[in-house]
Amino acid sequence: MVRIGFVILTWNSEKVIDRCLNSIVKLKQIKPYVVVVDNGSVDNTNTIVDEYSTKYPDAFKLIRYKANRGTTVSRNAGIRALSEFELDYYCILDSDTIISDGAFLKLAHEMNSNPSYGIIGPKMVSSSGVEQMSARAFPTLIEKLYKALPFKSLQKKGEEIERQLPPNEEMESYPVDYLMSACWLIRPQVIHTAGLLDEKLFYAPEDAEYCICVWKSGYQVAFCSSAQITHEWQRLSKKKLISKINYEHIKGLIYMFWKHQYLFSTAKLKKTFNGDK
């Protein structure tokens, strides 16, 4: 049985968290340990999670913050809380996902078959059947400008720059630049080597930045198209043009470009990688 420690963040997530946790307790071939880190919810989120903690005291734990601490601080707290368990993998999972044995056994199989993989993620599809672009090229200033400008042709060009296609259509998994952090299966060794998430980032692009660190540590990031989960994608940065989320996103991009010393192209960045363990 595969032992997986799940880290799930919540923030006023009462509409989605029960479905997520229920899908975890229904797993038959995965032994889950779950840490939910709540970022100051004022709805019934904590009550719902408490019910699972009471029913499954050895498998569920709730960490509560009075205010929103963002994604990196909160996820790191969850990872640290899971360190007491002997785990085969960690999993960063969004609260608006629904998972299954099949998807995670496939991810684990691909990870076992490819020792160079440090993080792997599944195909993510909404309940209405919309597939999300979970595997992406590292962001550059050019791509971000294309997507931000109010011209559909340039926005489409930006999306094409982002897209990561398989080298071979028959491949069940393949390396990509980075994955959206809605569902990451992570080797414990990666956390020991690459470290935890960079807490100088409040929100995005913590996923791209951490994947850069994983690549630099000698592991690859991979996408598995044959494993599929449900994800009701909430694009927080799209809801308001001027918002704290967008401000943090822009600030985070500037920090990432500075930290990893690239801006318009990723060619120089990728020369620092060694993803051949």
PDB file of C-alpha atoms in Angstrom:
ATOM      1  CA  MET A   1       0.000   0.000   0.000  1.00  0.00           C
ATOM      2  CA  VAL A   2       1.375   3.411  -1.002  1.00  0.00           C
ATOM      3  CA  ARG A   3       1.711   5.852   1.908  1.00  0.00           C
ATOM      4  CA  ILE A   4       1.015   9.447   0.883  1.00  0.00           C
ATOM      5  CA  GLY A   5       0.984  12.567   3.037  1.00  0.00           C
ATOM      6  CA  PHE A   6      -1.448  15.160   1.697  1.00  0.00           C
ATOM      7  CA  VAL A   7      -1.106  18.900   2.346  1.00  0.00           C
ATOM      8  CA  ILE A   8      -4.319  20.799   1.608  1.00  0.00           C
ATOM      9  CA  LEU A   9      -4.843  24.545   2.035  1.00  0.00           C
ATOM     10  CA  THR A  10      -8.275  25.986   2.781  1.00  0.00           C
ATOM     11  CA  TRP A  11      -9.646  29.491   2.765  1.00  0.00           C
ATOM     12  CA  ASN A  12     -13.441  29.745   2.972  1.00  0.00           C
ATOM     13  CA  SER A  13     -13.588  26.394   1.191  1.00  0.00           C
ATOM     14  CA  GLU A  14     -16.850  25.021   2.600  1.00  0.00           C
ATOM     15  CA  LYS A  15     -18.278  24.437  -0.900  1.00  0.00           C
ATOM     16  CA  VAL A  16     -15.473  22.127  -2.021  1.00  0.00           C
ATOM     17  CA  ILE A  17     -13.498  20.698   0.897  1.00  0.00           C
ATOM     18  CA  ASP A  18     -15.965  17.942   1.853  1.00  0.00           C
ATOM     19  CA  ARG A  19     -15.825  16.421  -1.652  1.00  0.00           C
ATOM     20  CA  CYS A  20     -12.045  16.563  -1.603  1.00  0.00           C
ATOM     21  CA  LEU A  21     -11.633  14.921   1.803  1.00  0.00           C
ATOM     22  CA  ASN A  22     -14.339  12.371   1.052  1.00  0.00           C
ATOM     23  CA  SER A  23     -12.442  11.271  -2.068  1.00  0.00           C
ATOM     24  CA  ILE A  24      -9.343  10.759   0.080  1.00  0.00           C
ATOM     25  CA  VAL A  25     -11.053   8.610   2.730  1.00  0.00           C
ATOM     26  CA  LYS A  26     -12.519   6.467  -0.068  1.00  0.00           C
ATOM     27  CA  LEU A  27      -9.051   5.468  -1.260  1.00  0.00           C
ATOM     28  CA  LYS A  28      -8.549   1.697  -0.957  1.00  0.00           C
ATOM     29  CA  GLN A  29      -4.983   1.184  -2.162  1.00  0.00           C
ATOM     30  CA  ILE A  30      -3.473   4.389  -0.789  1.00  0.00           C
ATOM     31  CA  LYS A  31      -2.821   4.949   2.916  1.00  0.00           C
ATOM     32  CA  PRO A  32      -3.383   8.680   3.415  1.00  0.00           C
ATOM     33  CA  TYR A  33      -2.180  11.073   6.085  1.00  0.00           C
ATOM     34  CA  VAL A  34      -3.803  14.479   5.692  1.00  0.00           C
ATOM     35  CA  VAL A  35      -2.859  17.882   7.053  1.00  0.00           C
ATOM     36  CA  VAL A  36      -5.316  20.673   6.281  1.00  0.00           C
ATOM     37  CA  VAL A  37      -3.903  24.149   6.807  1.00  0.00           C
ATOM     38  CA  ASP A  38      -6.624  26.783   7.103  1.00  0.00           C
ATOM     39  CA  ASN A  39      -5.826  30.382   6.221  1.00  0.00           C
ATOM     40  CA  GLY A  40      -8.383  32.204   8.343  1.00  0.00           C
ATOM     41  CA  SER A  41     -11.683  30.841   7.039  1.00  0.00           C
ATOM     42  CA  VAL A  42     -14.815  32.517   8.387  1.00  0.00           C
ATOM     43  CA  ASP A  43     -17.297  30.028   6.918  1.00  0.00           C
ATOM     44  CA  ASN A  44     -17.907  26.369   7.903  1.00  0.00           C
ATOM     45  CA  THR A  45     -14.624  25.042   6.515  1.00  0.00           C
ATOM     46  CA  ASN A  46     -13.076  24.271   9.909  1.00  0.00           C
ATOM     47  CA  THR A  47     -16.230  22.561  11.141  1.00  0.00           C
ATOM     48  CA  ILE A  48     -16.178  20.233   8.136  1.00  0.00           C
ATOM     49  CA  VAL A  49     -12.476  19.417   8.592  1.00  0.00           C
ATOM     50  CA  ASP A  50     -12.971  18.896  12.346  1.00  0.00           C
ATOM     51  CA  GLU A  51     -15.539  16.214  11.555  1.00  0.00           C
ATOM     52  CA  TYR A  52     -12.918  14.275   9.574  1.00  0.00           C
ATOM     53  CA  SER A  53     -10.311  14.822  12.282  1.00  0.00           C
ATOM     54  CA  THR A  54     -12.697  13.411  14.880  1.00  0.00           C
ATOM     55  CA  LYS A  55     -13.673  10.416  12.744  1.00  0.00           C
ATOM     56  CA  TYR A  56     -10.129   9.662  11.541  1.00  0.00           C
ATOM     57  CA  PRO A  57      -7.859  10.987  14.326  1.00  0.00           C
ATOM     58  CA  ASP A  58      -4.784   9.067  13.146  1.00  0.00           C
ATOM     59  CA  ALA A  59      -5.047  10.296   9.560  1.00  0.00           C
ATOM     60  CA  PHE A  60      -6.290  13.900   9.728  1.00  0.00           C
ATOM     61  CA  LYS A  61      -4.863  17.019  11.319  1.00  0.00           C
ATOM     62  CA  LEU A  62      -5.996  20.648  11.102  1.00  0.00           C
ATOM     63  CA  ILE A  63      -3.648  23.619  11.442  1.00  0.00           C
ATOM     64  CA  ARG A  64      -5.457  26.943  11.835  1.00  0.00           C
ATOM     65  CA  TYR A  65      -4.144  30.404  11.076  1.00  0.00           C
ATOM     66  CA  LYS A  66      -6.109  33.479  12.101  1.00  0.00           C
ATOM     67  CA  ALA A  67      -5.333  35.210   8.806  1.00  0.00           C
ATOM     68  CA  ASN A  68      -4.367  34.260   5.259  1.00  0.00           C
ATOM     69  CA  ARG A  69      -0.662  33.321   5.304  1.00  0.00           C
ATOM     70  CA  GLY A  70      -0.519  32.576   1.585  1.00  0.00           C
ATOM     71  CA  THR A  71       0.520  29.351  -0.114  1.00  0.00           C
ATOM     72  CA  THR A  72       4.187  28.889   0.778  1.00  0.00           C
ATOM     73  CA  VAL A  73       4.149  29.420   4.551  1.00  0.00           C
ATOM     74  CA  SER A  74       1.000  27.306   4.881  1.00  0.00           C
ATOM     75  CA  ARG A  75       2.175  24.438   2.689  1.00  0.00           C
ATOM     76  CA  ASN A  76       5.531  24.333   4.440  1.00  0.00           C
ATOM     77  CA  ALA A  77       3.705  24.055   7.779  1.00  0.00           C
ATOM     78  CA  GLY A  78       1.760  21.096   6.409  1.00  0.00           C
ATOM     79  CA  ILE A  79       4.892  19.382   5.113  1.00  0.00           C
ATOM     80  CA  ARG A  80       6.626  19.814   8.470  1.00  0.00           C
ATOM     81  CA  ALA A  81       3.577  18.364  10.270  1.00  0.00           C
ATOM     82  CA  LEU A  82       3.794  15.250   8.076  1.00  0.00           C
ATOM     83  CA  SER A  83       7.479  14.704   8.806  1.00  0.00           C
ATOM     84  CA  GLU A  84       6.648  12.443  11.762  1.00  0.00           C
ATOM     85  CA  PHE A  85       5.204   9.823   9.389  1.00  0.00           C
ATOM     86  CA  GLU A  86       7.122   7.389   7.220  1.00  0.00           C
ATOM     87  CA  LEU A  87       5.868   8.316   3.766  1.00  0.00           C
ATOM     88  CA  ASP A  88       6.453   7.096   0.240  1.00  0.00           C
ATOM     89  CA  TYR A  89       5.373  10.454  -1.170  1.00  0.00           C
ATOM     90  CA  TYR A  90       4.112  13.886  -0.245  1.00  0.00           C
ATOM     91  CA  CYS A  91       1.215  15.380  -2.161  1.00  0.00           C
ATOM     92  CA  ILE A  92       0.390  19.065  -2.484  1.00  0.00           C
ATOM     93  CA  LEU A  93      -3.336  19.107  -3.249  1.00  0.00           C
ATOM     94  CA  ASP A  94      -5.873  21.882  -3.763  1.00  0.00           C
ATOM     95  CA  SER A  95      -9.105  21.824  -1.780  1.00  0.00           C
ATOM     96  CA  ASP A  96     -11.217  21.892  -4.956  1.00  0.00           C
ATOM     97  CA  THR A  97      -9.972  18.553  -6.288  1.00  0.00           C
ATOM     98  CA  ILE A  98     -11.444  15.049  -6.323  1.00  0.00           C
ATOM     99  CA  ILE A  99      -8.946  12.190  -6.531  1.00  0.00           C
ATOM    100  CA  SER A 100      -8.954   8.417  -6.973  1.00  0.00           C
ATOM    101  CA  ASP A 101      -6.859   5.281  -6.421  1.00  0.00           C
ATOM    102  CA  GLY A 102      -6.414   4.846 -10.166  1.00  0.00           C
ATOM    103  CA  ALA A 103      -4.894   8.267 -10.735  1.00  0.00           C
ATOM    104  CA  PHE A 104      -2.494   8.071  -7.794  1.00  0.00           C
ATOM    105  CA  LEU A 105      -1.401   4.501  -8.420  1.00  0.00           C
ATOM    106  CA  LYS A 106      -0.587   5.554 -11.980  1.00  0.00           C
ATOM    107  CA  LEU A 107       1.401   8.566 -10.743  1.00  0.00           C
ATOM    108  CA  ALA A 108       3.286   6.350  -8.266  1.00  0.00           C
ATOM    109  CA  HIS A 109       3.999   3.797 -11.006  1.00  0.00           C
ATOM    110  CA  GLU A 110       5.436   6.452 -13.312  1.00  0.00           C
ATOM    111  CA  MET A 111       7.509   7.860 -10.460  1.00  0.00           C
ATOM    112  CA  ASN A 112       8.893   4.399  -9.639  1.00  0.00           C
ATOM    113  CA  SER A 113       9.645   3.749 -13.304  1.00  0.00           C
ATOM    114  CA  ASN A 114      11.519   7.033 -13.702  1.00  0.00           C
ATOM    115  CA  PRO A 115      14.035   7.638 -10.881  1.00  0.00           C
ATOM    116  CA  SER A 116      14.843  11.076 -12.327  1.00  0.00           C
ATOM    117  CA  TYR A 117      11.298  12.319 -11.632  1.00  0.00           C
ATOM    118  CA  GLY A 118      11.086  14.425  -8.477  1.00  0.00           C
ATOM    119  CA  ILE A 119       7.563  15.779  -8.956  1.00  0.00           C
ATOM    120  CA  ILE A 120       4.794  14.351 -11.105  1.00  0.00           C
ATOM    121  CA  GLY A 121       1.273  15.621 -11.700  1.00  0.00           C
ATOM    122  CA  PRO A 122      -1.883  14.360 -13.450  1.00  0.00           C
ATOM    123  CA  LYS A 123      -4.170  15.698 -16.127  1.00  0.00           C
ATOM    124  CA  MET A 124      -6.767  17.953 -14.459  1.00  0.00           C
ATOM    125  CA  VAL A 125     -10.277  18.268 -15.813  1.00  0.00           C
ATOM    126  CA  SER A 126     -13.234  20.212 -14.389  1.00  0.00           C
ATOM    127  CA  SER A 127     -16.548  18.480 -13.704  1.00  0.00           C
ATOM    128  CA  SER A 128     -17.860  20.144 -16.885  1.00  0.00           C
ATOM    129  CA  GLY A 129     -15.109  18.483 -18.918  1.00  0.00           C
ATOM    130  CA  VAL A 130     -12.727  21.419 -19.401  1.00  0.00           C
ATOM    131  CA  GLU A 131      -9.079  20.304 -19.389  1.00  0.00           C
ATOM    132  CA  GLN A 132      -6.654  22.698 -17.764  1.00  0.00           C
ATOM    133  CA  MET A 133      -3.135  23.501 -18.925  1.00  0.00           C
ATOM    134  CA  SER A 134      -1.424  22.101 -15.851  1.00  0.00           C
ATOM    135  CA  ALA A 135       1.967  21.540 -17.538  1.00  0.00           C
ATOM    136  CA  ARG A 136       3.576  24.818 -18.600  1.00  0.00           C
ATOM    137  CA  ALA A 137       6.779  26.435 -19.785  1.00  0.00           C
ATOM    138  CA  PHE A 138       8.565  28.599 -17.242  1.00  0.00           C
ATOM    139  CA  PRO A 139       7.120  32.131 -17.368  1.00  0.00           C
ATOM    140  CA  THR A 140       9.093  34.880 -19.062  1.00  0.00           C
ATOM    141  CA  LEU A 141       8.420  38.586 -19.288  1.00  0.00           C
ATOM    142  CA  ILE A 142       7.517  38.251 -22.978  1.00  0.00           C
ATOM    143  CA  GLU A 143       4.921  35.541 -22.349  1.00  0.00           C
ATOM    144  CA  LYS A 144       3.377  37.476 -19.454  1.00  0.00           C
ATOM    145  CA  LEU A 145       3.141  40.659 -21.545  1.00  0.00           C
ATOM    146  CA  TYR A 146       1.463  38.796 -24.395  1.00  0.00           C
ATOM    147  CA  LYS A 147      -1.142  37.352 -22.022  1.00  0.00           C
ATOM    148  CA  ALA A 148      -1.748  40.668 -20.242  1.00  0.00           C
ATOM    149  CA  LEU A 149      -2.306  42.805 -23.367  1.00  0.00           C
ATOM    150  CA  PRO A 150      -5.969  43.213 -24.486  1.00  0.00           C
ATOM    151  CA  PHE A 151      -5.467  41.560 -27.867  1.00  0.00           C
ATOM    152  CA  LYS A 152      -6.725  38.022 -28.422  1.00  0.00           C
ATOM    153  CA  SER A 153      -4.063  37.251 -31.016  1.00  0.00           C
ATOM    154  CA  LEU A 154      -1.272  38.121 -28.573  1.00  0.00           C
ATOM    155  CA  GLN A 155      -3.006  36.338 -25.689  1.00  0.00           C
ATOM    156  CA  LYS A 156      -3.230  33.216 -27.858  1.00  0.00           C
ATOM    157  CA  LYS A 157       0.459  33.563 -28.723  1.00  0.00           C
ATOM    158  CA  GLY A 158       1.266  33.776 -25.007  1.00  0.00           C
ATOM    159  CA  GLU A 159      -0.703  30.596 -24.359  1.00  0.00           C
ATOM    160  CA  GLU A 160       1.158  28.815 -27.165  1.00  0.00           C
ATOM    161  CA  ILE A 161       4.476  29.817 -25.597  1.00  0.00           C
ATOM    162  CA  GLU A 162       3.266  28.290 -22.305  1.00  0.00           C
ATOM    163  CA  ARG A 163       2.125  24.987 -23.778  1.00  0.00           C
ATOM    164  CA  GLN A 164       4.258  21.900 -23.102  1.00  0.00           C
ATOM    165  CA  LEU A 165       3.730  19.092 -25.628  1.00  0.00           C
ATOM    166  CA  PRO A 166       4.957  15.494 -25.286  1.00  0.00           C
ATOM    167  CA  PRO A 167       8.009  14.492 -27.345  1.00  0.00           C
ATOM    168  CA  ASN A 168       6.002  11.438 -28.379  1.00  0.00           C
ATOM    169  CA  GLU A 169       2.192  11.178 -28.325  1.00  0.00           C
ATOM    170  CA  GLU A 170       2.405   7.637 -26.953  1.00  0.00           C
ATOM    171  CA  MET A 171       4.326   8.674 -23.823  1.00  0.00           C
ATOM    172  CA  GLU A 172       2.305   8.293 -20.633  1.00  0.00           C
ATOM    173  CA  SER A 173       4.543  10.747 -18.798  1.00  0.00           C
ATOM    174  CA  TYR A 174       7.247  13.193 -19.839  1.00  0.00           C
ATOM    175  CA  PRO A 175       9.367  15.993 -18.347  1.00  0.00           C
ATOM    176  CA  VAL A 176       7.965  19.532 -18.412  1.00  0.00           C
ATOM    177  CA  ASP A 177       9.183  22.894 -17.124  1.00  0.00           C
ATOM    178  CA  TYR A 178       6.665  23.172 -14.314  1.00  0.00           C
ATOM    179  CA  LEU A 179       3.253  22.046 -13.107  1.00  0.00           C
ATOM    180  CA  MET A 180       0.418  23.968 -11.525  1.00  0.00           C
ATOM    181  CA  SER A 181       0.570  23.126  -7.824  1.00  0.00           C
ATOM    182  CA  ALA A 182      -3.039  21.943  -7.592  1.00  0.00           C
ATOM    183  CA  CYS A 183      -1.735  18.365  -7.485  1.00  0.00           C
ATOM    184  CA  TRP A 184       1.917  17.452  -7.043  1.00  0.00           C
ATOM    185  CA  LEU A 185       3.191  14.026  -6.040  1.00  0.00           C
ATOM    186  CA  ILE A 186       6.667  14.601  -4.577  1.00  0.00           C
ATOM    187  CA  ARG A 187       9.495  12.285  -3.556  1.00  0.00           C
ATOM    188  CA  PRO A 188      10.540  12.926   0.062  1.00  0.00           C
ATOM    189  CA  GLN A 189      14.152  13.107  -1.152  1.00  0.00           C
ATOM    190  CA  VAL A 190      13.271  16.157  -3.237  1.00  0.00           C
ATOM    191  CA  ILE A 191      12.216  18.109  -0.167  1.00  0.00           C
ATOM    192  CA  HIS A 192      15.482  17.140   1.532  1.00  0.00           C
ATOM    193  CA  THR A 193      17.492  18.221  -1.532  1.00  0.00           C
ATOM    194  CA  ALA A 194      15.582  21.204  -2.952  1.00  0.00           C
ATOM    195  CA  GLY A 195      14.230  22.374   0.397  1.00  0.00           C
ATOM    196  CA  LEU A 196      10.807  23.759   1.192  1.00  0.00           C
ATOM    197  CA  LEU A 197       8.856  26.384  -0.742  1.00  0.00           C
ATOM    198  CA  ASP A 198      10.343  29.884  -0.779  1.00  0.00           C
ATOM    199  CA  GLU A 199       8.389  31.839   1.836  1.00  0.00           C
ATOM    200  CA  LYS A 200       9.344  35.158   0.264  1.00  0.00           C
ATOM    201  CA  LEU A 201       6.529  34.342  -2.172  1.00  0.00           C
ATOM    202  CA  PHE A 202       3.022  34.838  -0.799  1.00  0.00           C
ATOM    203  CA  TYR A 203       1.078  33.349  -3.687  1.00  0.00           C
ATOM    204  CA  ALA A 204       2.067  32.803  -7.339  1.00  0.00           C
ATOM    205  CA  PRO A 205       4.411  31.956  -8.944  1.00  0.00           C
ATOM    206  CA  GLU A 206       5.400  29.628  -6.105  1.00  0.00           C
ATOM    207  CA  ASP A 207       4.738  26.611  -8.325  1.00  0.00           C
ATOM    208  CA  ALA A 208       7.070  27.698 -11.154  1.00  0.00           C
ATOM    209  CA  GLU A 209       9.733  28.865  -8.704  1.00  0.00           C
ATOM    210  CA  TYR A 210       9.767  25.604  -6.749  1.00  0.00           C
ATOM    211  CA  CYS A 211       9.945  23.554  -9.938  1.00  0.00           C
ATOM    212  CA  ILE A 212      13.018  25.570 -10.948  1.00  0.00           C
ATOM    213  CA  CYS A 213      14.564  24.609  -7.598  1.00  0.00           C
ATOM    214  CA  VAL A 214      13.669  20.954  -8.190  1.00  0.00           C
ATOM    215  CA  TRP A 215      15.308  21.000 -11.634  1.00  0.00           C
ATOM    216  CA  LYS A 216      18.388  22.708 -10.163  1.00  0.00           C
ATOM    217  CA  SER A 217      18.592  20.034  -7.449  1.00  0.00           C
ATOM    218  CA  GLY A 218      18.991  17.324 -10.104  1.00  0.00           C
ATOM    219  CA  TYR A 219      15.437  16.019 -10.423  1.00  0.00           C
ATOM    220  CA  GLN A 220      12.896  16.387 -13.219  1.00  0.00           C
ATOM    221  CA  VAL A 221       9.306  17.623 -13.106  1.00  0.00           C
ATOM    222  CA  ALA A 222       6.931  15.422 -15.106  1.00  0.00           C
ATOM    223  CA  PHE A 223       3.368  15.412 -16.416  1.00  0.00           C
ATOM    224  CA  CYS A 224       1.341  12.197 -16.586  1.00  0.00           C
ATOM    225  CA  SER A 225      -1.479  12.471 -19.126  1.00  0.00           C
ATOM    226  CA  SER A 226      -2.800   8.982 -18.359  1.00  0.00           C
ATOM    227  CA  ALA A 227      -3.636   9.894 -14.743  1.00  0.00           C
ATOM    228  CA  GLN A 228      -6.654  12.166 -14.358  1.00  0.00           C
ATOM    229  CA  ILE A 229      -8.309  13.960 -11.443  1.00  0.00           C
ATOM    230  CA  THR A 230     -11.145  16.459 -11.137  1.00  0.00           C
ATOM    231  CA  HIS A 231     -10.188  20.061 -10.418  1.00  0.00           C
ATOM    232  CA  GLU A 232     -12.712  22.889 -10.190  1.00  0.00           C
ATOM    233  CA  TRP A 233     -10.149  25.511 -11.094  1.00  0.00           C
ATOM    234  CA  GLN A 234     -10.558  28.845  -9.288  1.00  0.00           C
ATOM    235  CA  ARG A 235      -8.557  31.494 -11.168  1.00  0.00           C
ATOM    236  CA  LEU A 236      -8.296  34.017  -8.369  1.00  0.00           C
ATOM    237  CA  SER A 237      -6.012  36.369 -10.273  1.00  0.00           C
ATOM    238  CA  LYS A 238      -8.563  36.700 -13.089  1.00  0.00           C
ATOM    239  CA  LYS A 239     -11.477  37.859 -10.960  1.00  0.00           C
ATOM    240  CA  LYS A 240     -10.225  41.421 -10.413  1.00  0.00           C
ATOM    241  CA  LEU A 241      -7.678  43.381 -12.407  1.00  0.00           C
ATOM    242  CA  ILE A 242      -6.540  45.318  -9.355  1.00  0.00           C
ATOM    243  CA  SER A 243      -6.340  43.094  -6.295  1.00  0.00           C
ATOM    244  CA  LYS A 244      -3.960  41.858  -3.597  1.00  0.00           C
ATOM    245  CA  ILE A 245      -3.679  38.543  -5.447  1.00  0.00           C
ATOM    246  CA  ASN A 246      -2.557  40.221  -8.684  1.00  0.00           C
ATOM    247  CA  TYR A 247      -0.205  42.510  -6.768  1.00  0.00           C
ATOM    248  CA  GLU A 248       1.390  39.521  -5.048  1.00  0.00           C
ATOM    249  CA  HIS A 249       1.604  37.684  -8.374  1.00  0.00           C
ATOM    250  CA  ILE A 250       3.473  40.543 -10.063  1.00  0.00           C
ATOM    251  CA  LYS A 251       5.744  41.001  -7.039  1.00  0.00           C
ATOM    252  CA  GLY A 252       6.399  37.255  -7.015  1.00  0.00           C
ATOM    253  CA  LEU A 253       7.340  37.211 -10.702  1.00  0.00           C
ATOM    254  CA  ILE A 254       9.833  40.036 -10.193  1.00  0.00           C
ATOM    255  CA  TYR A 255      11.365  38.176  -7.247  1.00  0.00           C
ATOM    256  CA  MET A 256      11.594  34.905  -9.211  1.00  0.00           C
ATOM    257  CA  PHE A 257      13.248  36.597 -12.212  1.00  0.00           C
ATOM    258  CA  TRP A 258      15.762  38.213  -9.873  1.00  0.00           C
ATOM    259  CA  LYS A 259      16.446  35.061  -7.831  1.00  0.00           C
ATOM    260  CA  HIS A 260      17.045  32.828 -10.851  1.00  0.00           C
ATOM    261  CA  GLN A 261      18.645  35.504 -13.041  1.00  0.00           C
ATOM    262  CA  TYR A 262      16.504  35.311 -16.171  1.00  0.00           C
ATOM    263  CA  LEU A 263      13.853  37.498 -17.803  1.00  0.00           C
ATOM    264  CA  PHE A 264      13.190  37.184 -21.541  1.00  0.00           C
ATOM    265  CA  SER A 265      14.494  33.658 -22.178  1.00  0.00           C
ATOM    266  CA  THR A 266      14.912  30.447 -20.172  1.00  0.00           C
ATOM    267  CA  ALA A 267      17.888  29.179 -22.191  1.00  0.00           C
ATOM    268  CA  LYS A 268      20.498  30.392 -19.698  1.00  0.00           C
ATOM    269  CA  LEU A 269      18.371  29.208 -16.778  1.00  0.00           C
ATOM    270  CA  LYS A 270      18.130  25.664 -18.141  1.00  0.00           C
ATOM    271  CA  LYS A 271      21.912  25.410 -18.460  1.00  0.00           C
ATOM    272  CA  THR A 272      21.957  25.359 -14.653  1.00  0.00           C
ATOM    273  CA  PHE A 273      19.764  22.234 -14.556  1.00  0.00           C
ATOM    274  CA  ASN A 274      20.911  18.670 -14.075  1.00  0.00           C
ATOM    275  CA  GLY A 275      17.777  16.532 -14.288  1.00  0.00           C
ATOM    276  CA  ASP A 276      19.481  13.205 -14.885  1.00  0.00           C
ATOM    277  CA  LYS A 277      19.586  11.405 -11.552  1.00  0.00           C
TER     278      LYS A 277
END
